[in-house]
Amino acid sequence: MKIKDILDKRTPTLSFEVFPPKTEDKYESVMNAAMEIARLEPAFMSVTYGAGGGTSQYTADIAAALKDQAGVTPLAHLTCVSSTKEKVRQVLSQLKEKNIENVLALRGDIPEGGPVAKDFRYASELIDEIKKAGDFCIGAACYPEGHVESANKTIDIEYLKEKIDAGCDFVTTQMFFDNNILYNYLYRIRERGITVPVVAGIMPVTNIGQIKRICQMSGTALPVRFKALLDRFGDNPGAMKQAGIAYATEQIIDLIANGVNGIHVYSMNKPDIAGKIKENLSEIIN
Ligand code: FAD
């Protein structure tokens, strides 16, 4: 099923993300985690793409297993900045063969020392390529706080508009911890004429080291209320997990109450966290 058709129904949806292993010895445990999350019957599941594309086969295989063995609609991520056109075409034909209809088109982070291939500069160019390859439903990333490399949010929204005009059907946001940032962003992109569904990316923070690193890299702001949780519970893994899940749940309930229907949880291959969030929303998203 195409994700745009799922999102067009305008009812609250919950989806989860998994990431493929870096090495073969972890493949089985990642696949087991993905299948366990799939049993929660999410609206769809995304499978990320390893930087550089070295694990692209795992992304396609996990996405296909989610569809064929668990009956869950998969969204396969694809990055382009370190890829040649040939490699991108090869991945797309592999996805087509496996009947995977949804692709999240990304530039990817530029590796230290610059891109290793020069065929693609931006995700919008990848969207052009995907459009040529077949009838895919295409998603892209967006950044409520602006992408780290952008001079300002206005220019970032202009480049988002280029991705939409290239044929992107929906967008998923970078994680954020203050819903007001998303509401302000939605207002600004709608004003710019961007009308595609926006799926809110929510990260349940259960590990303080991980979040400090990610926020440094992505420029995501940590609200005072959220910092207090990290300060108070950061040294106690059990308490941090409980507090992180509660914070994410509260964020999601507020989003749905304010009309944001698409909720994507960065579940980080953790079925227990995905399960708790689902349980907390059992009467809100069903
Ligand atoms: P783009 O949309 O190409 O934008 C990159 C930068 O270039 C921005 O600053 C933008 O404003 C600017 N820009 C865009 N077009 C132009 C133009 N024409 N001229 C000048 N500047 C321009 N990474 C992975 O490696 N694998 C994944 O699976 C993955 N999944 C992700 C999922 C989501 C929902 C998100 C939010 C991010 C994900 N990432 C992933 C990280 C992503 O690859 C990085 O954030 C990357 O730095 C930007 O990718 P993009 O597709 O947003 O790039």
PDB file of N, CA and C in Angstrom, residues 41-90:
ATOM      1  N   GLU A  41       1.148  -3.956  14.857  1.00  0.00           N
ATOM      2  CA  GLU A  41       0.291  -3.512  13.755  1.00  0.00           C
ATOM      3  C   GLU A  41       0.362  -2.006  13.490  1.00  0.00           C
ATOM      4  N   PRO A  42       1.563  -1.483  13.292  1.00  0.00           N
ATOM      5  CA  PRO A  42       1.671  -0.057  12.950  1.00  0.00           C
ATOM      6  C   PRO A  42       1.109   0.223  11.557  1.00  0.00           C
ATOM      7  N   ALA A  43       0.817   1.493  11.298  1.00  0.00           N
ATOM      8  CA  ALA A  43       0.291   1.886   9.982  1.00  0.00           C
ATOM      9  C   ALA A  43       1.331   1.611   8.898  1.00  0.00           C
ATOM     10  N   PHE A  44       2.595   1.805   9.234  1.00  0.00           N
ATOM     11  CA  PHE A  44       3.704   1.417   8.353  1.00  0.00           C
ATOM     12  C   PHE A  44       4.975   1.368   9.183  1.00  0.00           C
ATOM     13  N   MET A  45       6.034   0.812   8.614  1.00  0.00           N
ATOM     14  CA  MET A  45       7.331   0.807   9.304  1.00  0.00           C
ATOM     15  C   MET A  45       8.422   1.259   8.351  1.00  0.00           C
ATOM     16  N   SER A  46       9.298   2.118   8.841  1.00  0.00           N
ATOM     17  CA  SER A  46      10.399   2.556   7.984  1.00  0.00           C
ATOM     18  C   SER A  46      11.664   1.785   8.354  1.00  0.00           C
ATOM     19  N   VAL A  47      12.491   1.577   7.333  1.00  0.00           N
ATOM     20  CA  VAL A  47      13.776   0.902   7.530  1.00  0.00           C
ATOM     21  C   VAL A  47      14.848   1.850   7.008  1.00  0.00           C
ATOM     22  N   THR A  48      15.751   2.276   7.885  1.00  0.00           N
ATOM     23  CA  THR A  48      16.724   3.288   7.481  1.00  0.00           C
ATOM     24  C   THR A  48      17.784   2.692   6.543  1.00  0.00           C
ATOM     25  N   TYR A  49      18.582   3.590   5.986  1.00  0.00           N
ATOM     26  CA  TYR A  49      19.611   3.219   5.002  1.00  0.00           C
ATOM     27  C   TYR A  49      20.954   3.597   5.586  1.00  0.00           C
ATOM     28  N   GLY A  50      21.859   2.643   5.679  1.00  0.00           N
ATOM     29  CA  GLY A  50      23.162   2.919   6.282  1.00  0.00           C
ATOM     30  C   GLY A  50      23.953   3.914   5.451  1.00  0.00           C
ATOM     31  N   ALA A  51      24.584   4.879   6.122  1.00  0.00           N
ATOM     32  CA  ALA A  51      25.378   5.888   5.419  1.00  0.00           C
ATOM     33  C   ALA A  51      26.376   5.185   4.497  1.00  0.00           C
ATOM     34  N   GLY A  52      26.458   5.641   3.261  1.00  0.00           N
ATOM     35  CA  GLY A  52      27.401   5.050   2.314  1.00  0.00           C
ATOM     36  C   GLY A  52      26.784   3.932   1.485  1.00  0.00           C
ATOM     37  N   GLY A  53      25.695   3.351   1.952  1.00  0.00           N
ATOM     38  CA  GLY A  53      24.968   2.361   1.147  1.00  0.00           C
ATOM     39  C   GLY A  53      25.495   0.940   1.251  1.00  0.00           C
ATOM     40  N   GLY A  54      26.515   0.709   2.101  1.00  0.00           N
ATOM     41  CA  GLY A  54      27.115  -0.624   2.196  1.00  0.00           C
ATOM     42  C   GLY A  54      26.143  -1.693   2.699  1.00  0.00           C
ATOM     43  N   THR A  55      25.093  -1.282   3.404  1.00  0.00           N
ATOM     44  CA  THR A  55      24.139  -2.264   3.941  1.00  0.00           C
ATOM     45  C   THR A  55      22.775  -2.149   3.244  1.00  0.00           C
ATOM     46  N   SER A  56      22.787  -1.655   2.011  1.00  0.00           N
ATOM     47  CA  SER A  56      21.516  -1.416   1.299  1.00  0.00           C
ATOM     48  C   SER A  56      20.698  -2.702   1.133  1.00  0.00           C
ATOM     49  N   GLN A  57      21.407  -3.825   1.015  1.00  0.00           N
ATOM     50  CA  GLN A  57      20.707  -5.104   0.857  1.00  0.00           C
ATOM     51  C   GLN A  57      19.862  -5.402   2.102  1.00  0.00           C
ATOM     52  N   TYR A  58      20.405  -5.082   3.276  1.00  0.00           N
ATOM     53  CA  TYR A  58      19.661  -5.329   4.523  1.00  0.00           C
ATOM     54  C   TYR A  58      18.390  -4.479   4.565  1.00  0.00           C
ATOM     55  N   THR A  59      18.505  -3.222   4.133  1.00  0.00           N
ATOM     56  CA  THR A  59      17.313  -2.345   4.141  1.00  0.00           C
ATOM     57  C   THR A  59      16.216  -2.971   3.285  1.00  0.00           C
ATOM     58  N   ALA A  60      16.586  -3.394   2.087  1.00  0.00           N
ATOM     59  CA  ALA A  60      15.590  -3.976   1.176  1.00  0.00           C
ATOM     60  C   ALA A  60      15.043  -5.285   1.738  1.00  0.00           C
ATOM     61  N   ASP A  61      15.921  -6.116   2.309  1.00  0.00           N
ATOM     62  CA  ASP A  61      15.475  -7.426   2.809  1.00  0.00           C
ATOM     63  C   ASP A  61      14.541  -7.281   4.017  1.00  0.00           C
ATOM     64  N   ILE A  62      14.890  -6.360   4.931  1.00  0.00           N
ATOM     65  CA  ILE A  62      14.030  -6.178   6.116  1.00  0.00           C
ATOM     66  C   ILE A  62      12.686  -5.591   5.677  1.00  0.00           C
ATOM     67  N   ALA A  63      12.731  -4.618   4.779  1.00  0.00           N
ATOM     68  CA  ALA A  63      11.480  -4.014   4.287  1.00  0.00           C
ATOM     69  C   ALA A  63      10.596  -5.089   3.640  1.00  0.00           C
ATOM     70  N   ALA A  64      11.202  -5.963   2.832  1.00  0.00           N
ATOM     71  CA  ALA A  64      10.425  -7.011   2.154  1.00  0.00           C
ATOM     72  C   ALA A  64       9.848  -7.997   3.166  1.00  0.00           C
ATOM     73  N   ALA A  65      10.634  -8.334   4.195  1.00  0.00           N
ATOM     74  CA  ALA A  65      10.139  -9.281   5.207  1.00  0.00           C
ATOM     75  C   ALA A  65       8.967  -8.679   5.980  1.00  0.00           C
ATOM     76  N   LEU A  66       9.040  -7.391   6.262  1.00  0.00           N
ATOM     77  CA  LEU A  66       7.935  -6.734   6.980  1.00  0.00           C
ATOM     78  C   LEU A  66       6.643  -6.859   6.171  1.00  0.00           C
ATOM     79  N   LYS A  67       6.780  -6.664   4.870  1.00  0.00           N
ATOM     80  CA  LYS A  67       5.604  -6.730   3.996  1.00  0.00           C
ATOM     81  C   LYS A  67       5.121  -8.177   3.828  1.00  0.00           C
ATOM     82  N   ASP A  68       6.040  -9.064   3.471  1.00  0.00           N
ATOM     83  CA  ASP A  68       5.647 -10.422   3.086  1.00  0.00           C
ATOM     84  C   ASP A  68       5.360 -11.324   4.276  1.00  0.00           C
ATOM     85  N   GLN A  69       6.088 -11.145   5.360  1.00  0.00           N
ATOM     86  CA  GLN A  69       5.899 -12.057   6.505  1.00  0.00           C
ATOM     87  C   GLN A  69       5.006 -11.469   7.584  1.00  0.00           C
ATOM     88  N   ALA A  70       5.000 -10.131   7.713  1.00  0.00           N
ATOM     89  CA  ALA A  70       4.213  -9.533   8.801  1.00  0.00           C
ATOM     90  C   ALA A  70       3.022  -8.716   8.296  1.00  0.00           C
ATOM     91  N   GLY A  71       2.932  -8.517   6.990  1.00  0.00           N
ATOM     92  CA  GLY A  71       1.798  -7.780   6.424  1.00  0.00           C
ATOM     93  C   GLY A  71       1.802  -6.294   6.779  1.00  0.00           C
ATOM     94  N   VAL A  72       2.994  -5.752   7.074  1.00  0.00           N
ATOM     95  CA  VAL A  72       3.087  -4.322   7.405  1.00  0.00           C
ATOM     96  C   VAL A  72       3.648  -3.562   6.198  1.00  0.00           C
ATOM     97  N   THR A  73       3.060  -2.418   5.886  1.00  0.00           N
ATOM     98  CA  THR A  73       3.550  -1.597   4.777  1.00  0.00           C
ATOM     99  C   THR A  73       4.944  -1.062   5.111  1.00  0.00           C
ATOM    100  N   PRO A  74       5.934  -1.338   4.246  1.00  0.00           N
ATOM    101  CA  PRO A  74       7.285  -0.831   4.541  1.00  0.00           C
ATOM    102  C   PRO A  74       7.601   0.475   3.808  1.00  0.00           C
ATOM    103  N   LEU A  75       8.474   1.247   4.440  1.00  0.00           N
ATOM    104  CA  LEU A  75       9.025   2.456   3.821  1.00  0.00           C
ATOM    105  C   LEU A  75      10.546   2.284   3.833  1.00  0.00           C
ATOM    106  N   ALA A  76      11.127   2.126   2.654  1.00  0.00           N
ATOM    107  CA  ALA A  76      12.583   1.924   2.574  1.00  0.00           C
ATOM    108  C   ALA A  76      13.273   3.267   2.404  1.00  0.00           C
ATOM    109  N   HIS A  77      14.208   3.597   3.304  1.00  0.00           N
ATOM    110  CA  HIS A  77      14.980   4.825   3.147  1.00  0.00           C
ATOM    111  C   HIS A  77      16.050   4.608   2.070  1.00  0.00           C
ATOM    112  N   LEU A  78      16.441   5.705   1.434  1.00  0.00           N
ATOM    113  CA  LEU A  78      17.507   5.639   0.432  1.00  0.00           C
ATOM    114  C   LEU A  78      18.271   6.961   0.457  1.00  0.00           C
ATOM    115  N   THR A  79      19.575   6.904   0.613  1.00  0.00           N
ATOM    116  CA  THR A  79      20.371   8.143   0.574  1.00  0.00           C
ATOM    117  C   THR A  79      21.185   8.176  -0.716  1.00  0.00           C
ATOM    118  N   CYS A  80      21.618   9.384  -1.098  1.00  0.00           N
ATOM    119  CA  CYS A  80      22.240   9.507  -2.420  1.00  0.00           C
ATOM    120  C   CYS A  80      23.625  10.145  -2.443  1.00  0.00           C
ATOM    121  N   VAL A  81      24.003  10.881  -1.378  1.00  0.00           N
ATOM    122  CA  VAL A  81      25.186  11.732  -1.529  1.00  0.00           C
ATOM    123  C   VAL A  81      26.486  10.948  -1.725  1.00  0.00           C
ATOM    124  N   SER A  82      26.501   9.721  -1.212  1.00  0.00           N
ATOM    125  CA  SER A  82      27.719   8.920  -1.395  1.00  0.00           C
ATOM    126  C   SER A  82      27.536   7.875  -2.496  1.00  0.00           C
ATOM    127  N   SER A  83      26.459   8.005  -3.276  1.00  0.00           N
ATOM    128  CA  SER A  83      26.130   6.981  -4.277  1.00  0.00           C
ATOM    129  C   SER A  83      26.293   7.485  -5.698  1.00  0.00           C
ATOM    130  N   THR A  84      26.518   6.549  -6.580  1.00  0.00           N
ATOM    131  CA  THR A  84      26.468   6.869  -8.004  1.00  0.00           C
ATOM    132  C   THR A  84      25.027   6.675  -8.481  1.00  0.00           C
ATOM    133  N   LYS A  85      24.726   7.215  -9.659  1.00  0.00           N
ATOM    134  CA  LYS A  85      23.396   6.999 -10.237  1.00  0.00           C
ATOM    135  C   LYS A  85      23.159   5.511 -10.453  1.00  0.00           C
ATOM    136  N   GLU A  86      24.208   4.838 -10.848  1.00  0.00           N
ATOM    137  CA  GLU A  86      24.102   3.408 -11.125  1.00  0.00           C
ATOM    138  C   GLU A  86      23.669   2.638  -9.865  1.00  0.00           C
ATOM    139  N   LYS A  87      24.293   2.966  -8.740  1.00  0.00           N
ATOM    140  CA  LYS A  87      23.965   2.280  -7.488  1.00  0.00           C
ATOM    141  C   LYS A  87      22.504   2.577  -7.088  1.00  0.00           C
ATOM    142  N   VAL A  88      22.096   3.847  -7.226  1.00  0.00           N
ATOM    143  CA  VAL A  88      20.720   4.221  -6.880  1.00  0.00           C
ATOM    144  C   VAL A  88      19.733   3.465  -7.763  1.00  0.00           C
ATOM    145  N   ARG A  89      20.033   3.383  -9.044  1.00  0.00           N
ATOM    146  CA  ARG A  89      19.132   2.664  -9.966  1.00  0.00           C
ATOM    147  C   ARG A  89      19.049   1.184  -9.601  1.00  0.00           C
ATOM    148  N   GLN A  90      20.186   0.651  -9.207  1.00  0.00           N
ATOM    149  CA  GLN A  90      20.227  -0.772  -8.825  1.00  0.00           C
ATOM    150  C   GLN A  90      19.364  -1.008  -7.578  1.00  0.00           C
TER     151      GLN A  90
END
